[in-house]
């Protein structure tokens, strides 16, 4: 690898003459490698300005994709933990009632059905009688 992050092999195979990094907050997400035009001319200053603008947007898009992937993984982990917790609550022999901040019943396990004789479907979203 040379100092730009692209191997000499890649530079030779693709004839990269200009390499521009796609960055967000000093973090490099990718490199854009460019050569000459089809006619063999060098890129113009307008081409280079466009490259710089596009590189910034590409960096942001790549960062957003990584953040979204991370968020999806966290959501899956949360879902798995929620399922695990619910399975534990359902499997114990102690009645459990879960109440929301607003005072609504949002959870009612099987053991509580057996203890009270009330079905879960009857009690969910109701306010518990005190």
PDB file of C-alpha atoms in Angstrom:
ATOM      1  CA  UNK A   1       0.000   0.000   0.000  1.00  0.00           C
ATOM      2  CA  UNK A   2       1.208   3.495  -0.716  1.00  0.00           C
ATOM      3  CA  UNK A   3       0.397   6.541   1.425  1.00  0.00           C
ATOM      4  CA  UNK A   4      -2.947   7.099  -0.322  1.00  0.00           C
ATOM      5  CA  UNK A   5      -4.427   3.797   0.814  1.00  0.00           C
ATOM      6  CA  UNK A   6      -4.520   2.216  -2.648  1.00  0.00           C
ATOM      7  CA  UNK A   7      -2.130  -0.533  -3.607  1.00  0.00           C
ATOM      8  CA  UNK A   8       0.334  -0.118  -6.449  1.00  0.00           C
ATOM      9  CA  UNK A   9      -1.374  -3.090  -8.123  1.00  0.00           C
ATOM     10  CA  UNK A  10      -4.706  -1.250  -8.166  1.00  0.00           C
ATOM     11  CA  UNK A  11      -3.086   1.879  -9.577  1.00  0.00           C
ATOM     12  CA  UNK A  12      -1.505  -0.108 -12.431  1.00  0.00           C
ATOM     13  CA  UNK A  13      -4.568  -2.196 -13.275  1.00  0.00           C
ATOM     14  CA  UNK A  14      -6.989   0.711 -13.318  1.00  0.00           C
ATOM     15  CA  UNK A  15      -4.526   3.428 -14.411  1.00  0.00           C
ATOM     16  CA  UNK A  16      -5.525   5.644 -11.493  1.00  0.00           C
ATOM     17  CA  UNK A  17      -3.955   9.058 -11.847  1.00  0.00           C
ATOM     18  CA  UNK A  18      -6.085  10.933  -9.351  1.00  0.00           C
ATOM     19  CA  UNK A  19      -7.273   9.551  -6.059  1.00  0.00           C
ATOM     20  CA  UNK A  20      -9.766  11.403  -3.889  1.00  0.00           C
ATOM     21  CA  UNK A  21     -10.977  10.285  -0.465  1.00  0.00           C
ATOM     22  CA  UNK A  22     -14.634  10.223   0.573  1.00  0.00           C
ATOM     23  CA  UNK A  23     -14.525  11.614   4.108  1.00  0.00           C
ATOM     24  CA  UNK A  24     -16.863  12.586   6.895  1.00  0.00           C
ATOM     25  CA  UNK A  25     -15.365  14.309   9.937  1.00  0.00           C
ATOM     26  CA  UNK A  26     -11.809  13.237   9.083  1.00  0.00           C
ATOM     27  CA  UNK A  27     -12.828   9.589   8.677  1.00  0.00           C
ATOM     28  CA  UNK A  28     -12.187   8.042   5.271  1.00  0.00           C
ATOM     29  CA  UNK A  29     -14.982   5.753   4.057  1.00  0.00           C
ATOM     30  CA  UNK A  30     -13.814   5.162   0.484  1.00  0.00           C
ATOM     31  CA  UNK A  31     -11.572   6.375  -2.303  1.00  0.00           C
ATOM     32  CA  UNK A  32     -12.530   7.479  -5.782  1.00  0.00           C
ATOM     33  CA  UNK A  33      -9.848   6.780  -8.342  1.00  0.00           C
ATOM     34  CA  UNK A  34      -9.903   8.542 -11.699  1.00  0.00           C
ATOM     35  CA  UNK A  35      -7.767   8.515 -14.796  1.00  0.00           C
ATOM     36  CA  UNK A  36      -7.724  10.570 -17.948  1.00  0.00           C
ATOM     37  CA  UNK A  37     -10.705  11.118 -20.216  1.00  0.00           C
ATOM     38  CA  UNK A  38     -11.405   8.725 -23.090  1.00  0.00           C
ATOM     39  CA  UNK A  39      -9.484  11.078 -25.357  1.00  0.00           C
ATOM     40  CA  UNK A  40      -6.483  10.943 -23.008  1.00  0.00           C
ATOM     41  CA  UNK A  41      -6.934  14.474 -21.648  1.00  0.00           C
ATOM     42  CA  UNK A  42      -6.503  15.431 -18.027  1.00  0.00           C
ATOM     43  CA  UNK A  43      -9.548  16.408 -15.976  1.00  0.00           C
ATOM     44  CA  UNK A  44     -10.498  20.091 -15.896  1.00  0.00           C
ATOM     45  CA  UNK A  45     -10.733  22.182 -12.752  1.00  0.00           C
ATOM     46  CA  UNK A  46     -14.534  21.962 -13.040  1.00  0.00           C
ATOM     47  CA  UNK A  47     -14.260  18.168 -13.129  1.00  0.00           C
ATOM     48  CA  UNK A  48     -12.127  18.258 -10.004  1.00  0.00           C
ATOM     49  CA  UNK A  49     -14.589  20.527  -8.188  1.00  0.00           C
ATOM     50  CA  UNK A  50     -17.409  18.154  -9.099  1.00  0.00           C
ATOM     51  CA  UNK A  51     -15.321  15.241  -7.829  1.00  0.00           C
ATOM     52  CA  UNK A  52     -14.754  16.967  -4.494  1.00  0.00           C
ATOM     53  CA  UNK A  53     -18.465  17.701  -4.106  1.00  0.00           C
ATOM     54  CA  UNK A  54     -19.486  14.170  -5.039  1.00  0.00           C
ATOM     55  CA  UNK A  55     -16.860  12.671  -2.748  1.00  0.00           C
ATOM     56  CA  UNK A  56     -18.346  14.519   0.234  1.00  0.00           C
ATOM     57  CA  UNK A  57     -21.842  13.255  -0.584  1.00  0.00           C
ATOM     58  CA  UNK A  58     -20.577   9.721  -1.145  1.00  0.00           C
ATOM     59  CA  UNK A  59     -18.828   9.828   2.238  1.00  0.00           C
ATOM     60  CA  UNK A  60     -22.046  10.960   3.933  1.00  0.00           C
ATOM     61  CA  UNK A  61     -24.068   8.276   2.132  1.00  0.00           C
ATOM     62  CA  UNK A  62     -21.615   5.566   3.169  1.00  0.00           C
ATOM     63  CA  UNK A  63     -21.602   6.763   6.777  1.00  0.00           C
ATOM     64  CA  UNK A  64     -25.414   6.777   6.797  1.00  0.00           C
ATOM     65  CA  UNK A  65     -25.475   3.236   5.423  1.00  0.00           C
ATOM     66  CA  UNK A  66     -23.134   2.061   8.177  1.00  0.00           C
ATOM     67  CA  UNK A  67     -25.200   3.836  10.835  1.00  0.00           C
ATOM     68  CA  UNK A  68     -28.398   2.308   9.475  1.00  0.00           C
ATOM     69  CA  UNK A  69     -26.850  -1.158   9.509  1.00  0.00           C
ATOM     70  CA  UNK A  70     -25.746  -0.625  13.102  1.00  0.00           C
ATOM     71  CA  UNK A  71     -29.239   0.543  14.044  1.00  0.00           C
ATOM     72  CA  UNK A  72     -30.792  -2.542  12.423  1.00  0.00           C
ATOM     73  CA  UNK A  73     -28.425  -4.773  14.428  1.00  0.00           C
ATOM     74  CA  UNK A  74     -29.314  -2.984  17.682  1.00  0.00           C
ATOM     75  CA  UNK A  75     -33.029  -3.316  16.922  1.00  0.00           C
ATOM     76  CA  UNK A  76     -32.601  -7.061  16.294  1.00  0.00           C
ATOM     77  CA  UNK A  77     -30.682  -7.432  19.561  1.00  0.00           C
ATOM     78  CA  UNK A  78     -33.423  -5.531  21.413  1.00  0.00           C
ATOM     79  CA  UNK A  79     -36.110  -7.732  19.843  1.00  0.00           C
ATOM     80  CA  UNK A  80     -34.228 -10.898  20.861  1.00  0.00           C
ATOM     81  CA  UNK A  81     -33.814  -9.648  24.436  1.00  0.00           C
ATOM     82  CA  UNK A  82     -37.496  -8.707  24.603  1.00  0.00           C
ATOM     83  CA  UNK A  83     -38.514 -12.182  23.397  1.00  0.00           C
ATOM     84  CA  UNK A  84     -36.146 -13.786  25.905  1.00  0.00           C
ATOM     85  CA  UNK A  85     -37.563 -11.714  28.769  1.00  0.00           C
ATOM     86  CA  UNK A  86     -41.142 -12.471  27.765  1.00  0.00           C
ATOM     87  CA  UNK A  87     -40.372 -16.202  27.625  1.00  0.00           C
ATOM     88  CA  UNK A  88     -38.974 -16.068  31.155  1.00  0.00           C
ATOM     89  CA  UNK A  89     -42.026 -14.196  32.449  1.00  0.00           C
ATOM     90  CA  UNK A  90     -44.363 -16.691  30.773  1.00  0.00           C
ATOM     91  CA  UNK A  91     -42.509 -19.707  32.138  1.00  0.00           C
ATOM     92  CA  UNK A  92     -42.456 -18.758  35.847  1.00  0.00           C
ATOM     93  CA  UNK A  93     -45.162 -19.898  38.272  1.00  0.00           C
ATOM     94  CA  UNK A  94     -45.661 -16.421  39.736  1.00  0.00           C
ATOM     95  CA  UNK A  95     -48.346 -14.114  38.449  1.00  0.00           C
ATOM     96  CA  UNK A  96     -46.940 -11.021  36.746  1.00  0.00           C
ATOM     97  CA  UNK A  97     -48.863  -7.900  35.778  1.00  0.00           C
ATOM     98  CA  UNK A  98     -47.077  -5.185  33.786  1.00  0.00           C
ATOM     99  CA  UNK A  99     -48.501  -1.684  33.908  1.00  0.00           C
ATOM    100  CA  UNK A 100     -47.626   1.257  31.637  1.00  0.00           C
ATOM    101  CA  UNK A 101     -46.775   4.722  32.925  1.00  0.00           C
ATOM    102  CA  UNK A 102     -50.349   5.733  32.087  1.00  0.00           C
ATOM    103  CA  UNK A 103     -51.699   2.956  34.322  1.00  0.00           C
ATOM    104  CA  UNK A 104     -52.807   0.582  31.557  1.00  0.00           C
ATOM    105  CA  UNK A 105     -52.212  -3.167  31.771  1.00  0.00           C
ATOM    106  CA  UNK A 106     -49.706  -4.037  29.047  1.00  0.00           C
ATOM    107  CA  UNK A 107     -48.572  -7.435  30.293  1.00  0.00           C
ATOM    108  CA  UNK A 108     -50.305 -10.369  32.009  1.00  0.00           C
ATOM    109  CA  UNK A 109     -48.694 -13.767  32.163  1.00  0.00           C
ATOM    110  CA  UNK A 110     -50.240 -17.246  32.108  1.00  0.00           C
ATOM    111  CA  UNK A 111     -49.703 -17.820  35.840  1.00  0.00           C
ATOM    112  CA  UNK A 112     -51.745 -14.697  36.626  1.00  0.00           C
ATOM    113  CA  UNK A 113     -54.553 -15.997  34.416  1.00  0.00           C
ATOM    114  CA  UNK A 114     -54.617 -19.167  36.511  1.00  0.00           C
ATOM    115  CA  UNK A 115     -54.502 -17.252  39.808  1.00  0.00           C
ATOM    116  CA  UNK A 116     -57.235 -14.727  38.991  1.00  0.00           C
ATOM    117  CA  UNK A 117     -59.394 -16.595  36.519  1.00  0.00           C
ATOM    118  CA  UNK A 118     -59.220 -13.588  34.169  1.00  0.00           C
ATOM    119  CA  UNK A 119     -57.889 -14.071  30.676  1.00  0.00           C
ATOM    120  CA  UNK A 120     -55.074 -11.916  29.360  1.00  0.00           C
ATOM    121  CA  UNK A 121     -57.200 -10.708  26.426  1.00  0.00           C
ATOM    122  CA  UNK A 122     -59.786  -9.342  28.903  1.00  0.00           C
ATOM    123  CA  UNK A 123     -57.269  -7.373  30.901  1.00  0.00           C
ATOM    124  CA  UNK A 124     -54.801  -5.902  28.416  1.00  0.00           C
ATOM    125  CA  UNK A 125     -55.184  -2.149  27.924  1.00  0.00           C
ATOM    126  CA  UNK A 126     -57.524  -1.902  30.927  1.00  0.00           C
ATOM    127  CA  UNK A 127     -56.787  -0.045  34.162  1.00  0.00           C
ATOM    128  CA  UNK A 128     -56.229  -2.399  37.110  1.00  0.00           C
ATOM    129  CA  UNK A 129     -58.838  -2.219  39.853  1.00  0.00           C
ATOM    130  CA  UNK A 130     -57.327  -0.996  43.097  1.00  0.00           C
TER     131      UNK A 130
END
